[in-house]
Amino acid sequence: APTLRLILGDQLDLDHPWLREPRADVLYVMMEVRSETDYARHHAQKVLAIFAAMRSFANALRRRGHRVRYIPLDHPHNRQDVVANLQALAQAHGAQAVEYQQPDEWRLDAALRRWAQQAPLPVRAVETRHFLLPRDGVTRRLGARRRWVMEHLYRALRREHGVLMNGEQPAGGRWNFDADNRQPWRGQPPEPPDPRPRHDVRALWAMVRQAGVATVGEPAAAALPWPLTRAEALAQLDAFVEQALPHFGPYQDALAEGRPRLFHSQLSFALNVKLLHPLEVICRAEDAWRAGCAPLASVEGFIRQILGWREYVRGIYWAHMPGYTERNALAHTRPLPRWYWDGDTDLACLRAAIGQTLRDAYAHHIQRLMVTGNFALIAGCDPAEVHRWYLGVYIDAFEWVEAPNTLGMSQWADGGLMATKPYAASAAYLQRMGDHCRGCRYDPRRRTGADACPFNALYWDFIARHEARFATHPRMAMMVRQWRKLPDDERRAVRQTAQAALQLLELD
Ligand code: FAD
């Protein structure tokens, strides 16, 4: 009687201890199920890339001599649910036990734990090795502190793993080179070529459509631009380190019309489905600095995202689930504008970010945080709806990383657990960091009137709506004082402009 071992679609880690050598008494189980395609409306490329990468992974396991049972979405006996399929397989094979690697999503973790409690056979969870810290690692380190700060975790992990260290001191004498970064991009150096492989997955797309899975965005099925194997992911990492990493730091926060990537890595998909291990990405970047191929400020900025933020948000997620995704500290209730789903808006920055998101299943951090996220925040959109959008539209969207970024960092729905202050900004920020305003019908310098950029009036309207809460907030009180200093008629005009903008943008 075999032991069944479940491998989920975001656990494509060939180096897991399970897989060291083939065993005749183990059957690996992988499955494509509707409960996974349907918990959000996913981008078509996300469904395709995950299924295609899973299929490649199953083949790689078979080539190494492992026994694999792969259930495609259209298999007649597919019960379209992880637990239901496992139950049926366990029975059919007379399995002696079922094992699974700890899922990264609370939803699946809860379903498997529930089943384990009542299943007629032993059902056991095993640790993964996908992150630097175990699930509760952040809580164990920061739990006692009154306020969790990412930087504390980041420095501790730098020391423990000896990353960018000179003995006890941080390389270059500083932990953080943010101040050297944050430059707008003026066209030079050129955006490097897109190094990603392309795949013809039209047959898979036909199967997904035939099944009636509701998706959003361009499938790009004839030339799917995401790595589907570890070798492809490693090649993408190499190309990034050589061509883009040297410029990553300075332009990390830049926005540019027609440049969806700039110097970002687009490695989040490979990292999140575990084709790459975070530590190997970190080491590769550090090696580039030690070899003199990339400046420290860029390398430190990049490493902080993975060693710091990525581990930190995962810790926030596990410390506050369940319930985190229902948080709404600012009591925002407006529906998300319809054009988040089709990009049809006359605000140039939003049109670019959303259009590209639907076309590529990708936008870089500043587009997510300061364009689409910022707008939803100052417009007062329901964070649960904003969360559903982000959970669907990005290639890298998995709840453990998406929810803290969306609800915490971008919508302040957790009341300040993730972010010390709301990431709300007016048009001045967008104009400083990018060139979208030049081609926009709205004027970024104006606060009131029909031509004024809606980000301005909505920003001040946001401050006004939350005046009482922010008047005593250490990092927001200054904005409240500025608002209060405006003459009465200016304040009235701002609020009217905000109302008109919301109506025009089909929000009221
Ligand atoms: P790069 O800029 O090249 O950064 C390198 C890597 O660092 C990324 O691949 C990623 O693994 C990691 N990283 C960077 N920033 C973060 C962060 N804030 N949190 C966690 N890891 C980070 N990231 C996801 O992986 N999945 C999501 O669903 C997701 N949703 C987001 C939603 C919002 C509202 C915001 C503001 C951010 C979100 N992020 C998410 C974080 C970040 O924007 C993406 O990781 C990044 O844009 C992915 O592109 P990249 O690989 O080119 O990143």
Coordinates of C-alpha atoms and ligand atoms in Angstrom, one line a residue:
A1 CA 0.0 0.0 0.0
P2 CA 1.6 3.3 -1.1
T3 CA 1.9 6.6 0.8
L4 CA 0.3 9.4 -1.2
R5 CA 2.3 12.6 -1.2
L6 CA 0.5 15.8 -2.4
I7 CA 2.4 18.4 -4.3
L8 CA 0.6 21.7 -4.8
G9 CA 0.9 23.9 -7.9
D10 CA 3.0 26.4 -5.9
Q11 CA 5.4 23.8 -4.5
L12 CA 7.5 23.0 -7.5
D13 CA 10.6 22.5 -5.6
L14 CA 12.8 19.7 -6.9
D15 CA 15.2 20.0 -4.0
H16 CA 12.6 19.2 -1.3
P17 CA 13.9 16.3 0.9
W18 CA 11.0 14.1 -0.3
L19 CA 12.5 14.0 -3.7
R20 CA 16.1 12.9 -2.9
E21 CA 15.5 9.4 -4.3
P22 CA 12.7 7.6 -5.9
R23 CA 10.7 5.2 -3.7
A24 CA 8.5 2.4 -4.9
D25 CA 6.1 2.8 -2.0
V26 CA 5.4 6.5 -2.6
L27 CA 3.0 8.0 -5.2
Y28 CA 3.2 11.7 -5.8
V29 CA -0.1 13.4 -6.5
M30 CA -0.6 16.6 -8.5
M31 CA -3.9 18.0 -9.6
E32 CA -5.5 20.8 -11.6
V33 CA -8.8 21.6 -9.8
R34 CA -11.7 24.1 -10.1
S35 CA -11.5 24.9 -6.4
E36 CA -8.1 26.5 -7.3
T37 CA -9.1 28.1 -10.6
D38 CA -12.2 29.6 -9.1
Y39 CA -11.4 31.1 -5.7
A40 CA -10.6 34.3 -7.6
R41 CA -11.0 35.5 -11.1
H42 CA -7.4 34.8 -12.2
H43 CA -5.4 36.3 -15.1
A44 CA -5.4 33.8 -18.0
Q45 CA -1.6 33.7 -18.0
K46 CA -1.6 32.8 -14.3
V47 CA -3.8 29.8 -14.8
L48 CA -1.8 28.7 -17.9
A49 CA 1.6 29.3 -16.3
I50 CA 0.8 27.4 -13.1
F51 CA -0.7 24.4 -15.0
A52 CA 2.0 24.3 -17.6
A53 CA 4.8 24.5 -14.9
M54 CA 3.0 21.8 -12.9
R55 CA 2.9 19.5 -15.9
S56 CA 6.7 20.1 -16.6
F57 CA 7.4 19.4 -12.9
A58 CA 5.4 16.1 -13.0
N59 CA 7.4 15.1 -16.1
A60 CA 10.7 16.0 -14.4
L61 CA 9.7 13.8 -11.4
R62 CA 8.9 10.9 -13.7
R63 CA 12.2 11.3 -15.5
R64 CA 13.9 11.0 -12.1
G65 CA 12.1 7.7 -11.5
H66 CA 9.4 8.9 -9.1
R67 CA 5.8 7.6 -9.4
V68 CA 3.4 10.4 -10.2
R69 CA -0.3 10.6 -10.5
Y70 CA -1.3 13.8 -12.4
I71 CA -4.9 14.7 -12.6
P72 CA -5.6 17.2 -15.4
L73 CA -8.5 19.6 -15.1
D74 CA -10.6 17.7 -17.7
H75 CA -10.1 14.2 -16.3
P76 CA -13.5 12.5 -16.0
H77 CA -12.8 11.4 -12.4
N78 CA -11.5 14.7 -11.3
R79 CA -13.6 15.8 -8.3
Q80 CA -12.3 19.4 -8.7
D81 CA -11.2 19.7 -5.1
V82 CA -7.9 18.9 -3.5
V83 CA -9.3 17.0 -0.5
A84 CA -12.0 15.2 -2.5
N85 CA -9.4 14.0 -5.0
L86 CA -7.1 12.8 -2.3
Q87 CA -9.8 11.0 -0.5
A88 CA -10.8 9.1 -3.7
L89 CA -7.2 8.3 -4.6
A90 CA -6.4 7.1 -1.1
Q91 CA -9.4 4.7 -1.3
A92 CA -8.6 3.5 -4.8
H93 CA -5.0 2.8 -4.0
G94 CA -5.7 1.4 -0.5
A95 CA -3.1 4.1 0.6
Q96 CA -1.6 3.7 4.1
A97 CA -1.1 7.4 4.6
V98 CA -1.3 10.8 3.0
E99 CA 1.4 13.4 3.4
Y100 CA 1.4 17.0 2.3
Q101 CA 3.9 19.9 2.4
Q102 CA 2.5 22.7 4.5
P103 CA 0.6 24.9 2.1
D104 CA 1.3 28.6 2.0
E105 CA -2.3 29.6 1.9
W106 CA -4.5 29.6 5.0
R107 CA -7.5 28.4 3.0
L108 CA -5.8 25.2 1.8
D109 CA -4.0 24.7 5.1
A110 CA -7.3 24.7 6.9
A111 CA -9.0 22.4 4.5
L112 CA -6.2 19.8 4.8
R113 CA -6.0 20.1 8.6
R114 CA -9.8 19.6 8.9
W115 CA -9.5 16.5 6.7
A116 CA -6.5 15.2 8.7
Q117 CA -8.7 15.3 11.8
Q118 CA -11.4 13.1 10.5
A119 CA -9.7 11.0 7.7
P120 CA -9.8 7.2 8.1
L121 CA -6.0 7.1 7.5
P122 CA -3.1 9.1 8.8
V123 CA -2.7 12.5 7.1
R124 CA 0.5 14.3 8.0
A125 CA 1.9 17.7 7.1
V126 CA 5.7 18.1 6.5
E127 CA 7.8 21.3 6.5
T128 CA 8.7 23.0 3.3
R129 CA 12.0 24.6 2.7
H130 CA 10.8 27.3 0.4
F131 CA 11.5 30.3 2.7
L132 CA 14.3 31.4 5.0
L133 CA 12.0 31.2 8.0
P134 CA 9.4 28.7 9.1
R135 CA 5.8 30.0 9.1
D136 CA 5.9 31.3 12.7
G137 CA 9.5 32.5 12.4
V138 CA 8.6 36.2 12.2
T139 CA 6.2 35.9 15.1
R140 CA 8.9 34.1 17.2
R141 CA 11.4 36.9 16.5
L142 CA 9.3 40.0 16.6
G143 CA 6.3 38.8 18.6
A144 CA 7.4 40.5 21.8
R145 CA 8.0 43.9 20.3
R146 CA 5.2 46.4 20.6
R147 CA 5.5 47.3 16.9
W148 CA 6.8 45.0 14.2
V149 CA 9.3 46.7 11.9
M150 CA 10.5 45.0 8.7
E151 CA 14.0 46.5 9.2
H152 CA 14.6 44.6 12.5
L153 CA 13.8 41.3 10.8
Y154 CA 15.9 42.2 7.7
R155 CA 19.0 43.0 9.8
A156 CA 18.7 39.9 11.8
L157 CA 18.5 37.7 8.7
R158 CA 21.4 39.5 7.1
R159 CA 23.5 38.7 10.1
E160 CA 22.3 35.1 10.4
H161 CA 22.8 34.3 6.8
G162 CA 26.0 36.4 6.4
V163 CA 24.4 38.3 3.5
L164 CA 26.2 41.6 2.5
M165 CA 28.2 41.5 5.7
N166 CA 31.8 42.4 6.5
G167 CA 32.2 40.5 9.7
E168 CA 29.7 42.1 12.1
Q169 CA 29.2 45.2 10.0
P170 CA 26.9 45.7 7.0
A171 CA 28.8 45.9 3.8
G172 CA 29.5 49.5 2.9
G173 CA 28.9 50.6 6.5
R174 CA 25.1 51.0 6.0
W175 CA 22.2 48.6 6.2
N176 CA 20.0 50.5 3.9
F177 CA 20.8 52.4 0.7
D178 CA 17.2 53.7 0.0
A179 CA 18.4 57.3 0.1
D180 CA 20.6 56.6 -3.0
N181 CA 17.7 55.0 -4.8
R182 CA 14.3 56.6 -5.7
Q183 CA 15.3 58.3 -8.9
P184 CA 13.0 59.0 -11.9
W185 CA 14.2 57.4 -15.1
R186 CA 14.9 59.7 -18.0
G187 CA 15.4 57.2 -20.8
Q188 CA 18.9 56.1 -20.0
P189 CA 20.3 53.5 -19.4
P190 CA 18.0 51.7 -21.8
E191 CA 15.5 49.1 -20.4
P192 CA 17.3 45.7 -21.0
P193 CA 15.6 43.2 -23.4
D194 CA 13.0 40.9 -21.9
P195 CA 15.0 37.7 -21.2
R196 CA 12.0 35.4 -20.6
P197 CA 11.4 32.2 -22.6
R198 CA 8.2 31.9 -24.6
H199 CA 5.9 28.8 -24.7
D200 CA 3.2 27.7 -27.0
V201 CA 0.4 26.5 -24.7
R202 CA -2.5 26.9 -27.0
A203 CA -3.7 23.3 -26.4
L204 CA -3.8 23.9 -22.7
W205 CA -5.7 27.2 -23.2
A206 CA -8.3 25.4 -25.3
M207 CA -8.7 22.9 -22.4
V208 CA -9.1 25.7 -19.8
R209 CA -11.7 27.5 -22.0
Q210 CA -13.5 24.3 -22.8
A211 CA -13.8 23.7 -19.0
G212 CA -15.5 27.2 -18.7
V213 CA -12.9 28.7 -16.3
A214 CA -13.6 32.4 -16.0
T215 CA -10.3 34.4 -16.4
V216 CA -9.3 38.0 -17.0
G217 CA -6.6 39.4 -19.3
E218 CA -4.6 38.3 -22.4
P219 CA -3.8 34.6 -22.4
A220 CA -0.8 35.0 -24.7
A221 CA -1.1 31.3 -25.2
A222 CA 0.9 31.2 -28.4
A223 CA 3.9 32.7 -26.6
L224 CA 3.4 32.5 -22.9
P225 CA 6.3 34.5 -21.4
W226 CA 6.9 32.8 -18.1
P227 CA 9.5 30.3 -17.0
L228 CA 8.0 26.8 -16.6
T229 CA 11.1 24.9 -15.5
R230 CA 13.9 25.4 -13.0
A231 CA 16.4 25.7 -15.8
E232 CA 14.4 28.5 -17.4
A233 CA 14.0 30.3 -14.1
L234 CA 17.8 30.1 -13.5
A235 CA 18.4 31.5 -17.0
Q236 CA 16.1 34.4 -16.3
L237 CA 17.8 35.0 -13.0
D238 CA 21.2 35.1 -14.8
A239 CA 20.0 37.5 -17.4
F240 CA 18.5 39.8 -14.7
V241 CA 21.7 39.8 -12.7
E242 CA 23.8 40.7 -15.7
Q243 CA 21.6 43.2 -17.4
A244 CA 19.1 44.8 -15.0
L245 CA 20.5 44.4 -11.4
P246 CA 23.2 47.1 -11.8
H247 CA 20.4 49.7 -12.4
F248 CA 17.8 48.2 -10.1
G249 CA 18.4 50.5 -7.2
P250 CA 18.2 54.0 -8.6
Y251 CA 15.1 53.2 -10.7
Q252 CA 13.3 50.9 -8.3
D253 CA 10.6 53.5 -7.8
A254 CA 10.4 55.0 -11.3
L255 CA 7.4 54.9 -13.5
A256 CA 7.7 55.2 -17.3
E257 CA 5.1 55.2 -20.1
G258 CA 5.5 52.1 -22.3
R259 CA 8.1 50.5 -20.0
P260 CA 6.4 47.8 -18.0
R261 CA 9.6 46.3 -16.5
L262 CA 12.3 48.9 -16.3
F263 CA 15.0 47.2 -14.2
H264 CA 12.7 44.9 -12.2
S265 CA 13.4 41.1 -12.3
Q266 CA 9.9 39.6 -12.9
L267 CA 11.2 36.7 -10.8
S268 CA 8.2 36.7 -8.4
F269 CA 6.4 34.0 -10.3
A270 CA 9.4 31.6 -10.3
L271 CA 10.0 32.4 -6.6
N272 CA 6.3 32.0 -5.6
V273 CA 5.9 28.6 -7.3
K274 CA 9.2 27.7 -5.8
L275 CA 11.1 27.1 -9.0
L276 CA 13.8 29.3 -7.4
H277 CA 14.8 29.4 -3.7
P278 CA 15.0 32.9 -2.2
L279 CA 18.5 32.3 -0.9
E280 CA 19.9 31.3 -4.3
V281 CA 18.5 34.5 -5.8
I282 CA 20.0 36.5 -2.9
C283 CA 23.4 34.9 -3.2
R284 CA 23.5 35.4 -6.9
A285 CA 22.9 39.1 -6.5
E286 CA 25.5 39.3 -3.7
D287 CA 28.0 37.5 -5.9
A288 CA 27.5 40.1 -8.6
W289 CA 28.4 42.8 -6.2
R290 CA 31.4 41.0 -4.9
A291 CA 32.6 40.4 -8.5
G292 CA 32.3 44.2 -9.2
C293 CA 29.4 43.7 -11.6
A294 CA 26.7 45.6 -9.7
P295 CA 26.8 48.5 -7.3
L296 CA 26.1 47.9 -3.6
A297 CA 23.1 50.2 -3.5
S298 CA 21.3 48.2 -6.2
V299 CA 22.2 44.9 -4.8
E300 CA 21.2 45.9 -1.3
G301 CA 17.9 47.3 -2.5
F302 CA 17.1 44.1 -4.4
I303 CA 18.1 41.8 -1.6
R304 CA 16.0 43.7 0.9
Q305 CA 12.9 43.0 -1.1
I306 CA 13.4 39.2 -0.9
L307 CA 15.3 38.7 2.4
G308 CA 13.3 41.5 4.2
W309 CA 9.9 42.2 2.7
R310 CA 9.0 38.8 1.3
E311 CA 9.7 37.0 4.6
Y312 CA 8.1 39.7 6.6
V313 CA 4.8 39.8 4.8
R314 CA 4.6 36.0 5.1
G315 CA 5.0 36.4 8.8
I316 CA 2.3 39.1 9.0
Y317 CA -0.1 36.8 7.1
W318 CA 0.4 33.8 9.3
A319 CA 0.3 35.9 12.5
H320 CA -3.1 37.4 11.5
M321 CA -5.0 34.8 9.6
P322 CA -7.8 34.0 9.6
G323 CA -9.6 37.4 9.6
Y324 CA -6.9 39.5 8.0
T325 CA -8.5 39.6 4.6
E326 CA -11.7 41.0 6.1
R327 CA -10.0 44.0 7.8
N328 CA -11.3 47.4 6.9
A329 CA -9.8 49.9 9.4
L330 CA -10.9 53.0 7.3
A331 CA -14.4 51.7 6.8
H332 CA -14.1 52.1 3.0
T333 CA -17.1 50.8 1.0
R334 CA -17.0 52.2 -2.5
P335 CA -17.1 49.6 -5.3
L336 CA -13.8 49.3 -7.3
P337 CA -14.4 51.2 -10.6
R338 CA -15.4 48.9 -13.4
W339 CA -12.4 50.1 -15.5
Y340 CA -10.0 48.2 -13.2
W341 CA -11.1 45.2 -15.2
D342 CA -10.7 46.7 -18.7
G343 CA -8.2 49.7 -18.3
D344 CA -10.7 52.0 -20.0
T345 CA -9.9 55.3 -18.1
D346 CA -8.6 58.7 -19.2
L347 CA -6.0 58.9 -16.4
A348 CA -2.8 58.1 -18.2
C349 CA -1.0 56.5 -15.2
L350 CA -3.9 54.2 -14.4
R351 CA -4.5 53.4 -18.0
A352 CA -0.9 52.3 -18.4
A353 CA -0.7 50.3 -15.1
I354 CA -4.1 48.5 -15.7
G355 CA -3.7 48.1 -19.4
Q356 CA -0.3 46.5 -18.9
T357 CA -1.6 44.3 -16.0
L358 CA -4.3 42.9 -18.3
R359 CA -1.9 42.4 -21.1
D360 CA 1.1 41.0 -19.2
A361 CA -0.3 39.8 -15.8
Y362 CA 2.5 42.0 -14.3
A363 CA 3.1 45.4 -13.0
H364 CA 6.0 46.5 -10.8
H365 CA 5.8 47.4 -7.2
I366 CA 5.4 51.2 -7.6
Q367 CA 2.6 50.8 -10.2
R368 CA 0.8 48.4 -7.7
L369 CA 1.4 50.6 -4.7
M370 CA 1.4 54.2 -5.9
V371 CA -0.9 54.0 -9.0
T372 CA -3.6 51.4 -8.7
G373 CA -3.3 50.9 -4.9
N374 CA -3.0 54.6 -4.1
F375 CA -6.0 55.5 -6.3
A376 CA -8.3 52.8 -4.7
L377 CA -7.2 54.0 -1.3
I378 CA -7.9 57.7 -1.7
A379 CA -11.1 57.0 -3.6
G380 CA -12.2 55.0 -0.6
C381 CA -12.7 51.6 -2.3
D382 CA -13.8 48.5 -0.4
P383 CA -10.5 46.8 0.6
A384 CA -12.1 43.3 0.1
E385 CA -12.8 44.2 -3.5
V386 CA -9.4 45.6 -4.0
H387 CA -8.0 42.4 -2.5
R388 CA -10.0 40.3 -4.9
W389 CA -8.6 42.3 -7.8
Y390 CA -5.0 41.9 -6.8
L391 CA -5.4 38.3 -5.9
G392 CA -6.6 37.6 -9.5
V393 CA -4.7 39.8 -11.9
Y394 CA -1.0 39.2 -11.2
I395 CA 1.1 36.2 -12.2
D396 CA 2.6 36.1 -8.8
A397 CA -0.6 36.6 -6.8
F398 CA -0.8 34.1 -3.9
E399 CA -2.7 35.2 -0.8
W400 CA 0.1 34.9 1.7
V401 CA 2.0 37.6 -0.1
E402 CA -0.8 39.5 -1.9
A403 CA -3.0 40.1 1.1
P404 CA -0.5 41.8 3.4
N405 CA 0.7 43.9 0.5
T406 CA -2.8 44.9 -0.6
L407 CA -4.8 45.1 2.6
G408 CA -1.9 46.2 4.8
M409 CA 0.7 48.1 2.8
S410 CA -1.5 49.6 0.1
Q411 CA -5.0 50.0 1.6
W412 CA -4.1 50.5 5.3
A413 CA -7.0 48.2 6.0
D414 CA -5.1 46.6 8.9
G415 CA -4.9 50.0 10.7
G416 CA -1.1 50.3 10.4
L417 CA 0.2 46.8 11.1
M418 CA 2.2 46.7 7.9
A419 CA 2.7 50.3 7.0
T420 CA 3.5 53.1 9.5
K421 CA 1.4 55.5 7.4
P422 CA -1.1 55.1 4.5
Y423 CA 0.6 55.1 1.1
A424 CA -1.6 57.9 -0.1
A425 CA -0.1 60.4 -2.5
S426 CA -1.2 63.3 -4.8
A427 CA -0.3 63.9 -8.4
A428 CA 3.0 65.5 -7.4
Y429 CA 4.5 62.1 -6.5
L430 CA 3.4 60.6 -9.8
Q431 CA 4.7 63.5 -11.7
R432 CA 8.1 63.4 -9.9
M433 CA 8.6 59.7 -10.4
G434 CA 7.3 59.3 -13.9
D435 CA 6.3 60.7 -17.3
H436 CA 2.6 59.6 -17.5
C437 CA 1.4 63.1 -16.7
R438 CA 2.8 64.5 -19.9
G439 CA 0.4 62.5 -22.0
C440 CA -2.6 62.9 -19.7
R441 CA -5.6 65.0 -20.2
Y442 CA -5.5 66.1 -16.5
D443 CA -3.3 68.7 -15.0
P444 CA -1.1 67.4 -12.2
R445 CA -0.5 70.9 -10.8
R446 CA -4.1 71.7 -10.3
R447 CA -6.2 70.8 -7.3
T448 CA -9.6 72.0 -8.3
G449 CA -11.7 72.2 -11.5
A450 CA -12.6 69.9 -14.3
D451 CA -9.0 69.6 -15.6
A452 CA -7.4 69.0 -12.2
C453 CA -5.8 65.6 -11.8
P454 CA -8.2 63.6 -9.7
F455 CA -5.4 62.3 -7.5
N456 CA -5.0 65.8 -6.0
A457 CA -8.6 66.4 -5.0
L458 CA -9.0 62.8 -3.9
Y459 CA -5.9 62.9 -1.8
W460 CA -7.1 65.9 0.1
D461 CA -10.6 64.5 0.3
F462 CA -9.1 61.4 1.8
I463 CA -7.3 63.5 4.5
A464 CA -10.5 65.4 5.1
R465 CA -12.6 62.3 5.5
H466 CA -10.2 60.8 8.0
E467 CA -9.3 64.1 9.6
A468 CA -10.2 63.0 13.2
R469 CA -8.2 59.7 12.9
F470 CA -5.1 61.3 11.4
A471 CA -5.0 64.5 13.4
T472 CA -3.0 62.6 16.2
H473 CA -1.2 60.2 13.9
P474 CA 2.6 61.0 14.1
R475 CA 3.2 60.7 10.4
M476 CA -0.1 62.1 9.1
A477 CA -0.8 65.0 11.5
M478 CA 1.1 67.4 9.4
M479 CA -1.1 66.7 6.4
V480 CA -4.2 67.3 8.5
R481 CA -2.7 70.6 9.7
Q482 CA -2.0 71.6 6.1
W483 CA -5.6 70.8 5.1
R484 CA -7.0 72.8 8.0
K485 CA -4.9 75.8 7.0
L486 CA -6.5 76.0 3.6
P487 CA -9.1 78.8 3.3
D488 CA -12.7 77.5 3.6
D489 CA -13.7 78.2 0.0
E490 CA -10.6 76.3 -1.2
R491 CA -11.5 73.3 0.9
R492 CA -15.0 73.4 -0.4
A493 CA -13.8 73.5 -3.9
V494 CA -11.4 70.6 -3.3
R495 CA -14.2 68.5 -1.9
Q496 CA -16.5 69.4 -4.8
T497 CA -13.8 68.5 -7.3
A498 CA -13.3 65.1 -5.5
Q499 CA -17.1 64.4 -5.7
A500 CA -17.2 65.3 -9.4
A501 CA -14.2 63.1 -10.0
L502 CA -15.8 60.2 -8.3
Q503 CA -18.9 60.6 -10.3
L504 CA -17.0 61.0 -13.6
L505 CA -15.0 58.0 -12.8
E506 CA -18.3 56.1 -12.1
L507 CA -17.7 55.7 -8.5
D508 CA -20.7 57.5 -7.1
Ligands
FAD1 P1 11.4 43.0 -8.2 O1 11.1 44.4 -8.1 O2 12.4 42.5 -9.2 O3 11.7 42.5 -6.7 C1 12.4 41.2 -6.5 C2 11.6 40.3 -5.7 O4 11.4 40.8 -4.4 C3 10.2 40.0 -6.2 O5 10.2 39.0 -7.2 C4 9.5 39.5 -4.9 O6 9.7 38.2 -4.7 C5 10.2 40.3 -3.8 N1 9.4 41.4 -3.4 C6 9.5 42.7 -3.7 N2 8.6 43.5 -3.1 C7 7.9 42.7 -2.3 C8 6.9 42.9 -1.3 N3 6.4 44.1 -1.1 N4 6.4 41.8 -0.7 C9 6.9 40.6 -0.9 N5 7.9 40.3 -1.8 C10 8.4 41.4 -2.5 N6 4.2 40.2 -4.7 C11 3.9 39.0 -5.0 O7 4.8 38.2 -5.1 N7 2.6 38.5 -5.1 C12 1.6 39.4 -5.0 O8 0.4 39.0 -5.1 C13 1.8 40.7 -4.7 N8 0.8 41.6 -4.6 C14 1.1 42.9 -4.3 C15 0.0 43.8 -4.2 C16 0.2 45.2 -3.9 C17 -0.9 46.1 -3.7 C18 1.5 45.6 -3.8 C19 1.8 47.0 -3.5 C20 2.6 44.7 -3.9 C21 2.4 43.4 -4.2 N9 3.5 42.5 -4.3 C22 3.2 41.2 -4.6 C23 4.9 42.9 -4.0 C24 5.7 43.3 -5.3 O9 5.0 44.4 -5.9 C25 5.9 42.2 -6.2 O10 6.6 41.2 -5.6 C26 6.8 42.6 -7.4 O11 6.3 43.7 -8.1 C27 7.1 41.5 -8.3 O12 7.8 41.9 -9.5 P2 9.3 41.6 -9.7 O13 9.5 40.1 -9.6 O14 9.7 42.2 -10.9 O15 10.0 42.3 -8.4

